[in-house]
XYZ file of C-alpha atoms in Angstrom:
481
model
C 0.000 0.000 0.000
C 2.831 2.333 0.961
C 4.733 1.460 -2.232
C 1.651 2.174 -4.356
C 1.209 5.600 -2.783
C 4.916 6.299 -3.217
C 4.830 5.279 -6.904
C 1.792 7.450 -7.555
C 3.515 10.336 -5.816
C 6.642 9.859 -7.924
C 4.591 9.599 -11.101
C 2.788 12.822 -10.245
C 6.099 14.545 -9.499
C 7.556 13.353 -12.820
C 4.483 14.590 -14.681
C 4.808 17.957 -12.994
C 8.474 18.119 -13.965
C 7.611 17.187 -17.560
C 4.950 19.897 -17.718
C 7.354 22.417 -16.200
C 10.024 21.414 -18.743
C 7.617 21.869 -21.634
C 6.573 25.269 -20.328
C 10.216 26.253 -19.868
C 11.058 25.037 -23.376
C 8.121 26.972 -24.792
C 9.231 30.042 -22.857
C 12.770 29.830 -24.275
C 11.396 29.421 -27.808
C 9.144 32.461 -27.393
C 12.044 34.369 -25.856
C 14.328 33.540 -28.803
C 11.698 34.604 -31.319
C 11.031 37.808 -29.355
C 14.767 38.534 -29.175
C 15.084 37.986 -32.920
C 12.424 40.570 -33.737
C 13.847 42.990 -31.169
C 17.378 42.827 -32.577
C 16.542 42.427 -36.280
C 16.522 45.502 -38.484
C 13.265 46.693 -40.053
C 14.277 45.593 -43.541
C 15.094 42.090 -42.320
C 11.767 41.772 -40.517
C 9.987 42.963 -43.660
C 11.802 40.428 -45.867
C 11.106 37.520 -43.523
C 7.504 38.591 -43.036
C 6.982 38.920 -46.781
C 8.543 35.497 -47.278
C 5.995 33.810 -45.014
C 3.086 35.798 -46.441
C 4.057 34.698 -49.957
C 4.524 31.036 -49.069
C 1.410 30.663 -46.909
C -0.660 32.628 -49.415
C 0.588 30.367 -52.200
C -0.208 27.245 -50.193
C -3.772 28.522 -49.835
C -3.911 29.281 -53.569
C -2.792 25.734 -54.375
C -5.647 24.482 -52.197
C -8.344 26.545 -53.900
C -6.913 25.966 -57.402
C -6.869 22.169 -57.174
C -9.306 21.915 -60.055
C -7.061 24.006 -62.286
C -4.051 21.862 -61.433
C -5.998 18.692 -62.259
C -7.075 20.206 -65.574
C -3.478 21.178 -66.358
C -2.263 17.636 -65.694
C -5.061 16.141 -67.778
C -4.105 18.385 -70.685
C -0.499 17.223 -70.441
C -1.469 13.537 -70.290
C -3.874 13.810 -73.230
C -1.001 14.295 -75.695
C 1.832 11.864 -76.412
C 4.489 14.509 -75.820
C 2.824 15.606 -72.595
C 2.571 12.010 -71.392
C 6.259 11.404 -72.085
C 7.068 14.577 -70.184
C 4.968 13.518 -67.188
C 6.651 10.097 -67.085
C 10.103 11.649 -67.381
C 9.329 14.279 -64.747
C 8.058 11.552 -62.423
C 11.205 9.487 -62.926
C 13.362 12.560 -62.295
C 11.409 13.323 -59.124
C 11.857 9.767 -57.851
C 15.592 9.961 -58.561
C 15.885 13.205 -56.586
C 13.909 11.775 -53.674
C 16.012 8.618 -53.741
C 19.223 10.631 -53.824
C 18.050 12.768 -50.906
C 17.215 9.708 -48.816
C 20.581 8.187 -49.715
C 22.289 11.426 -48.636
C 20.427 11.338 -45.314
C 21.560 7.744 -44.796
C 25.175 8.605 -45.589
C 25.004 11.694 -43.347
C 24.262 9.498 -40.325
C 27.266 7.345 -41.269
C 29.585 10.323 -40.985
C 31.732 11.058 -37.961
C 34.372 13.776 -37.701
C 37.871 12.585 -36.798
C 39.144 13.809 -33.449
C 42.458 15.620 -33.274
C 45.548 13.481 -32.918
C 48.301 14.289 -30.412
C 50.960 16.949 -30.948
C 53.559 14.227 -31.545
C 51.473 12.665 -34.331
C 50.617 15.919 -36.125
C 52.460 16.287 -39.456
C 54.493 19.312 -40.490
C 52.095 21.787 -42.064
C 52.470 24.657 -44.527
C 49.583 27.139 -44.568
C 49.317 29.214 -47.761
C 47.305 32.442 -47.811
C 46.993 33.968 -51.308
C 45.801 37.581 -51.190
C 44.574 40.113 -53.720
C 43.087 43.516 -52.880
C 42.123 42.290 -49.427
C 43.265 45.262 -47.363
C 43.485 44.863 -43.594
C 41.457 41.635 -43.566
C 44.523 39.626 -44.631
C 46.246 40.788 -41.414
C 43.415 39.364 -39.296
C 43.539 36.121 -41.283
C 47.264 35.651 -40.666
C 46.988 36.503 -36.978
C 44.163 33.978 -36.487
C 46.319 31.299 -38.134
C 49.353 32.125 -36.003
C 47.256 31.828 -32.851
C 46.176 28.296 -33.740
C 46.812 25.475 -31.296
C 49.451 23.810 -33.471
C 53.050 22.943 -32.542
C 55.110 25.985 -33.535
C 58.009 23.904 -34.814
C 55.679 22.047 -37.190
C 53.873 25.080 -38.630
C 54.964 27.197 -41.592
C 52.876 30.236 -42.624
C 53.186 31.663 -46.145
C 51.419 34.782 -47.442
C 51.496 35.522 -51.172
C 50.388 38.940 -52.429
C 49.105 38.405 -55.972
C 49.976 41.877 -57.262
C 47.386 43.773 -55.203
C 46.509 47.357 -56.129
C 45.544 48.442 -52.602
C 47.309 48.299 -49.213
C 47.243 44.488 -48.921
C 51.053 44.240 -49.062
C 51.334 46.787 -46.248
C 49.122 44.664 -43.984
C 51.008 41.495 -44.892
C 54.197 43.292 -43.845
C 52.514 44.392 -40.597
C 51.666 40.756 -39.873
C 55.270 39.814 -40.641
C 56.575 42.430 -38.189
C 54.302 41.073 -35.476
C 54.740 37.351 -36.128
C 58.417 37.270 -37.076
C 60.047 34.157 -38.505
C 56.940 31.976 -38.329
C 55.548 33.922 -41.333
C 57.213 34.062 -44.755
C 55.873 36.637 -47.213
C 56.074 36.849 -51.010
C 54.901 39.372 -53.562
C 54.071 38.384 -57.138
C 55.560 40.812 -59.716
C 52.100 41.190 -61.244
C 48.587 39.881 -60.781
C 48.458 36.353 -62.233
C 45.475 34.886 -60.417
C 44.887 32.812 -57.312
C 46.078 29.586 -58.948
C 49.535 31.029 -59.601
C 49.748 32.481 -56.090
C 48.984 29.039 -54.647
C 51.461 27.466 -57.069
C 54.212 29.640 -55.654
C 53.155 28.684 -52.139
C 53.241 24.981 -52.990
C 56.778 25.331 -54.358
C 58.008 27.412 -51.414
C 56.372 25.214 -48.773
C 58.104 22.365 -46.975
C 55.267 20.762 -44.998
C 53.973 17.213 -45.312
C 50.522 18.779 -45.571
C 49.512 21.957 -47.404
C 46.622 24.026 -46.060
C 45.089 26.760 -48.217
C 43.139 29.577 -46.565
C 41.437 32.514 -48.277
C 42.679 35.930 -47.198
C 39.192 37.065 -46.139
C 38.759 34.257 -43.615
C 39.202 33.656 -39.892
C 39.819 30.211 -38.383
C 39.084 28.867 -34.913
C 41.942 28.027 -32.555
C 41.680 24.239 -33.050
C 40.955 24.364 -36.785
C 44.361 23.411 -38.178
C 44.940 20.395 -35.949
C 41.421 19.106 -36.607
C 41.793 19.684 -40.343
C 45.024 17.724 -40.782
C 44.332 14.850 -38.362
C 42.680 12.640 -41.050
C 46.036 12.451 -42.867
C 47.427 10.677 -39.789
C 44.523 8.302 -39.171
C 43.869 7.483 -42.851
C 46.923 6.754 -45.062
C 44.678 6.889 -48.153
C 43.521 10.455 -47.395
C 44.726 12.901 -50.048
C 42.647 15.992 -49.224
C 40.361 17.365 -46.524
C 37.643 20.022 -46.754
C 37.047 22.412 -43.879
C 33.694 23.546 -42.492
C 32.885 26.975 -43.940
C 30.631 29.470 -42.177
C 29.868 33.092 -43.012
C 31.938 35.768 -41.256
C 29.966 38.894 -42.212
C 26.468 37.570 -41.462
C 25.701 40.471 -39.135
C 26.117 43.105 -41.832
C 23.507 42.344 -44.506
C 20.666 39.985 -45.408
C 22.439 38.004 -48.126
C 25.180 36.773 -45.753
C 22.479 35.678 -43.273
C 20.827 33.633 -46.023
C 24.128 32.218 -47.252
C 25.121 31.120 -43.762
C 22.102 28.799 -43.616
C 22.875 27.582 -47.128
C 26.523 26.906 -46.236
C 25.548 24.824 -43.205
C 23.426 22.564 -45.402
C 26.078 22.417 -48.129
C 28.918 21.537 -45.767
C 27.545 19.913 -42.642
C 24.926 17.846 -44.463
C 26.050 17.338 -48.069
C 29.809 17.125 -47.514
C 29.319 14.961 -44.444
C 27.478 12.467 -46.658
C 30.147 12.738 -49.376
C 32.872 12.226 -46.782
C 31.297 8.973 -45.618
C 31.930 7.803 -49.196
C 35.529 9.149 -49.121
C 34.514 11.367 -52.044
C 34.035 15.023 -51.171
C 33.765 16.564 -54.632
C 35.151 19.998 -53.787
C 37.548 21.117 -51.077
C 36.729 24.841 -50.668
C 39.322 27.496 -51.316
C 38.431 29.162 -48.010
C 39.852 26.191 -46.061
C 41.290 22.964 -47.432
C 44.211 20.641 -46.739
C 46.187 18.468 -49.165
C 48.823 15.791 -48.736
C 51.936 17.299 -50.311
C 52.786 14.126 -52.254
C 49.309 14.177 -53.823
C 49.729 17.857 -54.749
C 53.111 17.376 -56.420
C 51.794 14.338 -58.319
C 49.339 16.559 -60.199
C 50.896 20.038 -59.857
C 52.129 20.342 -63.493
C 48.707 19.350 -64.864
C 46.973 21.648 -62.394
C 48.955 24.806 -63.147
C 48.807 24.170 -66.905
C 45.141 23.145 -66.980
C 43.151 24.416 -69.949
C 39.536 24.341 -71.073
C 38.670 24.619 -74.752
C 42.204 25.776 -75.468
C 42.261 28.545 -72.850
C 44.171 28.517 -69.528
C 41.938 27.812 -66.512
C 42.074 30.686 -64.046
C 39.009 29.722 -61.973
C 37.937 26.671 -60.002
C 41.416 25.864 -58.745
C 39.971 24.200 -55.612
C 37.575 21.939 -57.503
C 40.297 21.092 -60.054
C 42.785 20.096 -57.341
C 40.132 17.960 -55.629
C 39.273 16.262 -58.905
C 42.890 15.448 -59.694
C 43.478 14.032 -56.216
C 40.346 11.873 -56.424
C 41.555 10.653 -59.820
C 44.820 9.489 -58.201
C 42.757 7.117 -56.042
C 43.012 9.074 -52.810
C 40.205 9.607 -50.317
C 38.857 13.154 -49.957
C 37.224 13.820 -46.578
C 35.378 16.549 -44.684
C 36.123 17.707 -41.134
C 33.038 19.197 -39.500
C 35.114 20.243 -36.477
C 37.513 22.411 -38.558
C 35.738 25.776 -38.715
C 36.556 28.683 -40.990
C 34.555 31.913 -41.189
C 34.746 33.722 -44.512
C 33.315 36.875 -46.055
C 30.646 36.497 -48.746
C 29.040 39.034 -51.110
C 26.579 41.404 -49.482
C 24.913 42.509 -52.708
C 23.145 40.680 -55.523
C 25.739 41.647 -58.135
C 28.589 40.114 -56.174
C 26.507 37.043 -55.386
C 25.606 36.164 -58.952
C 29.188 36.715 -60.112
C 30.415 34.285 -57.449
C 27.804 31.718 -58.505
C 28.693 32.117 -62.191
C 32.326 31.361 -61.365
C 31.318 28.319 -59.339
C 28.917 27.204 -62.078
C 31.540 27.367 -64.818
C 33.988 25.426 -62.664
C 31.295 22.833 -61.955
C 30.661 22.320 -65.679
C 34.358 21.969 -66.461
C 35.181 19.601 -63.619
C 32.161 17.369 -64.191
C 33.409 16.863 -67.737
C 36.833 15.952 -66.358
C 35.340 13.672 -63.719
C 33.331 11.791 -66.356
C 36.640 10.644 -67.893
C 37.647 8.539 -64.885
C 34.728 8.031 -62.480
C 33.438 4.909 -64.259
C 36.899 3.387 -64.415
C 38.783 1.536 -61.692
C 40.259 4.773 -60.370
C 40.805 3.579 -56.777
C 40.635 0.590 -54.477
C 37.441 -0.203 -52.631
C 33.782 0.723 -53.325
C 33.163 3.307 -56.036
C 29.376 3.118 -56.530
C 28.681 5.963 -54.096
C 31.142 8.254 -55.866
C 29.480 7.475 -59.179
C 26.071 8.186 -57.690
C 27.315 11.595 -56.523
C 28.653 12.320 -59.989
C 25.404 11.285 -61.697
C 23.423 13.603 -59.454
C 25.680 16.552 -60.326
C 25.776 15.673 -64.006
C 21.993 15.305 -64.183
C 21.544 18.727 -62.613
C 23.652 20.239 -65.399
C 22.064 18.261 -68.239
C 18.526 19.054 -67.101
C 19.072 22.792 -66.616
C 17.926 23.779 -70.122
C 14.861 21.470 -70.326
C 13.737 22.672 -66.899
C 14.283 26.296 -67.906
C 12.171 25.826 -71.054
C 9.405 24.126 -69.077
C 9.477 26.910 -66.510
C 9.120 29.572 -69.206
C 6.262 27.634 -70.833
C 4.529 27.215 -67.468
C 4.905 30.937 -66.683
C 3.501 32.040 -70.035
C 0.605 29.580 -70.115
C -0.396 29.411 -66.424
C 1.372 32.179 -64.453
C -0.822 31.864 -61.350
C -0.404 28.097 -61.197
C 3.369 28.444 -61.613
C 3.847 31.053 -58.895
C 1.554 29.373 -56.370
C 2.940 25.861 -56.892
C 6.561 27.043 -56.853
C 6.224 29.013 -53.629
C 4.237 26.224 -51.969
C 6.965 23.763 -52.999
C 9.602 26.034 -51.455
C 7.625 25.999 -48.200
C 7.697 22.196 -48.169
C 11.182 21.463 -49.516
C 13.047 24.193 -47.619
C 11.651 23.058 -44.291
C 14.417 20.437 -44.153
C 17.344 22.928 -44.245
C 15.426 25.102 -41.760
C 15.109 22.231 -39.307
C 18.688 21.103 -39.946
C 20.118 24.557 -39.194
C 17.835 24.973 -36.173
C 19.049 21.661 -34.775
C 22.709 22.517 -35.317
C 22.587 26.212 -34.413
C 19.761 28.748 -33.990
C 16.056 28.419 -34.772
C 15.568 32.155 -35.291
C 18.324 32.351 -37.941
C 17.175 29.187 -39.717
C 14.143 30.917 -41.265
C 16.436 32.756 -43.669
C 16.553 29.512 -45.651
C 13.042 30.258 -46.913
C 14.018 33.739 -48.127
C 17.165 32.358 -49.756
C 15.187 29.657 -51.603
C 12.828 32.270 -53.021
C 15.761 34.459 -54.056
C 17.559 31.535 -55.693
C 14.444 30.233 -57.479
C 13.320 33.555 -58.913
C 16.548 35.582 -58.978
C 19.338 33.079 -59.675
C 17.620 30.359 -61.724
C 19.551 31.503 -64.802
C 23.005 30.865 -63.324
C 23.509 27.230 -64.394
C 22.224 27.669 -67.992
C 24.358 30.794 -68.348
C 27.405 29.065 -66.815
C 27.034 26.196 -69.308
C 26.780 28.576 -72.256
C 29.836 30.566 -71.099
C 31.898 27.768 -69.552
C 34.909 28.642 -71.727
C 35.122 32.227 -70.471
C 37.955 33.255 -68.202
C 37.980 35.760 -65.379
C 37.474 35.750 -61.626
C 34.620 38.324 -61.855
C 34.828 39.360 -58.171
C 38.484 40.240 -57.661
C 38.400 44.013 -58.169
C 39.231 46.633 -55.580
C 36.841 46.560 -52.616
C 34.359 49.367 -52.316
C 35.381 52.062 -49.855
C 32.854 52.696 -47.087
């Protein structure tokens, strides 16, 4: 009898605690949302508010226009061409869903490698190419020098690629402060990031090369975490760092890109890493085994596309060549780097064009070896990753034509269905970011999806059509404020 009363008392106490926990959790959620609106600027609140009004309004439109959607589908299925299109679109949709589920499965297989001991860490050369970066390059070099890495094993190199501003002055300031641990070089003229890195590779003496963009800041444990996979995995040829946005407090685009970067790195590259096949080690932070670099360095520096020297996509090209050698390419989620991104639309689309052209070029190169016996062990996952990327490129023009046809023939159906789809599909990156970081910031994923769908849809088709063009596009003098 006494035990029964005690158990009931305990059960009641546990229920009360559970209720109190839920209330407390709800309070914190409300507090975070309230804090967001209190600290957000008026323009940001307007953009987010408009985003939700558009998506929820579109979802309601889809509901009341169900008859029109059914009629549209019936019209498509009544013709042979329309039927073929519906079947193909259905197959494409199933492939995308299957690939997403496969990516989720591989994501849960991923685990970052913990740092090895100081004794096990390899000698490391960090190369920082800089062009028109101003004082930011100084902060980059200082953050690298302050890293928790054995001083006797670390070599810092800064290469000024013929800057037209005061970048060289700030590199010299860093040299005066850091002394012998930093070696500095100045290119006689601007030749491009690839040539600046090339000089760093030839001047460096480390067993591992690390490349860091001159507009980036790294955490104190970044370098040791980044290079540890080379110790634990003899087959590792390259490692990608975890890139976050540095200037996400200044403008709306960086806030949106920060959410996008988290999905791109912590979800997509985690999945790729579980297959030993990260397709691109980012220029902002990447590490390479020196022997793997020197094995492809002549081909890399002399790379051409359609008869013209390649002066973009040096990170993707190096990754591709190292994968081709049979090495593993991994991702380290615990190696953080914070980098500046464009704050205006013009800078954003130029960056995406450069990435798009590099993607086209390197997918063509990857197609030459990915279906061969390019390395030991399983290769099906790598081929699946390639097919997904290749399909995205191949389908860009058909999808663009269908979109234009849909807009012209049924504009209301197009807008409502597209925005409603964004509400559904983008909920995953929102939840992913909220789980990893902050719920209040995660909602920018919705705004970014709308911007990308309606304002950047032309990037891939344009990049394909202009894949042979040279030029960095975003390497001019920074705007004075």
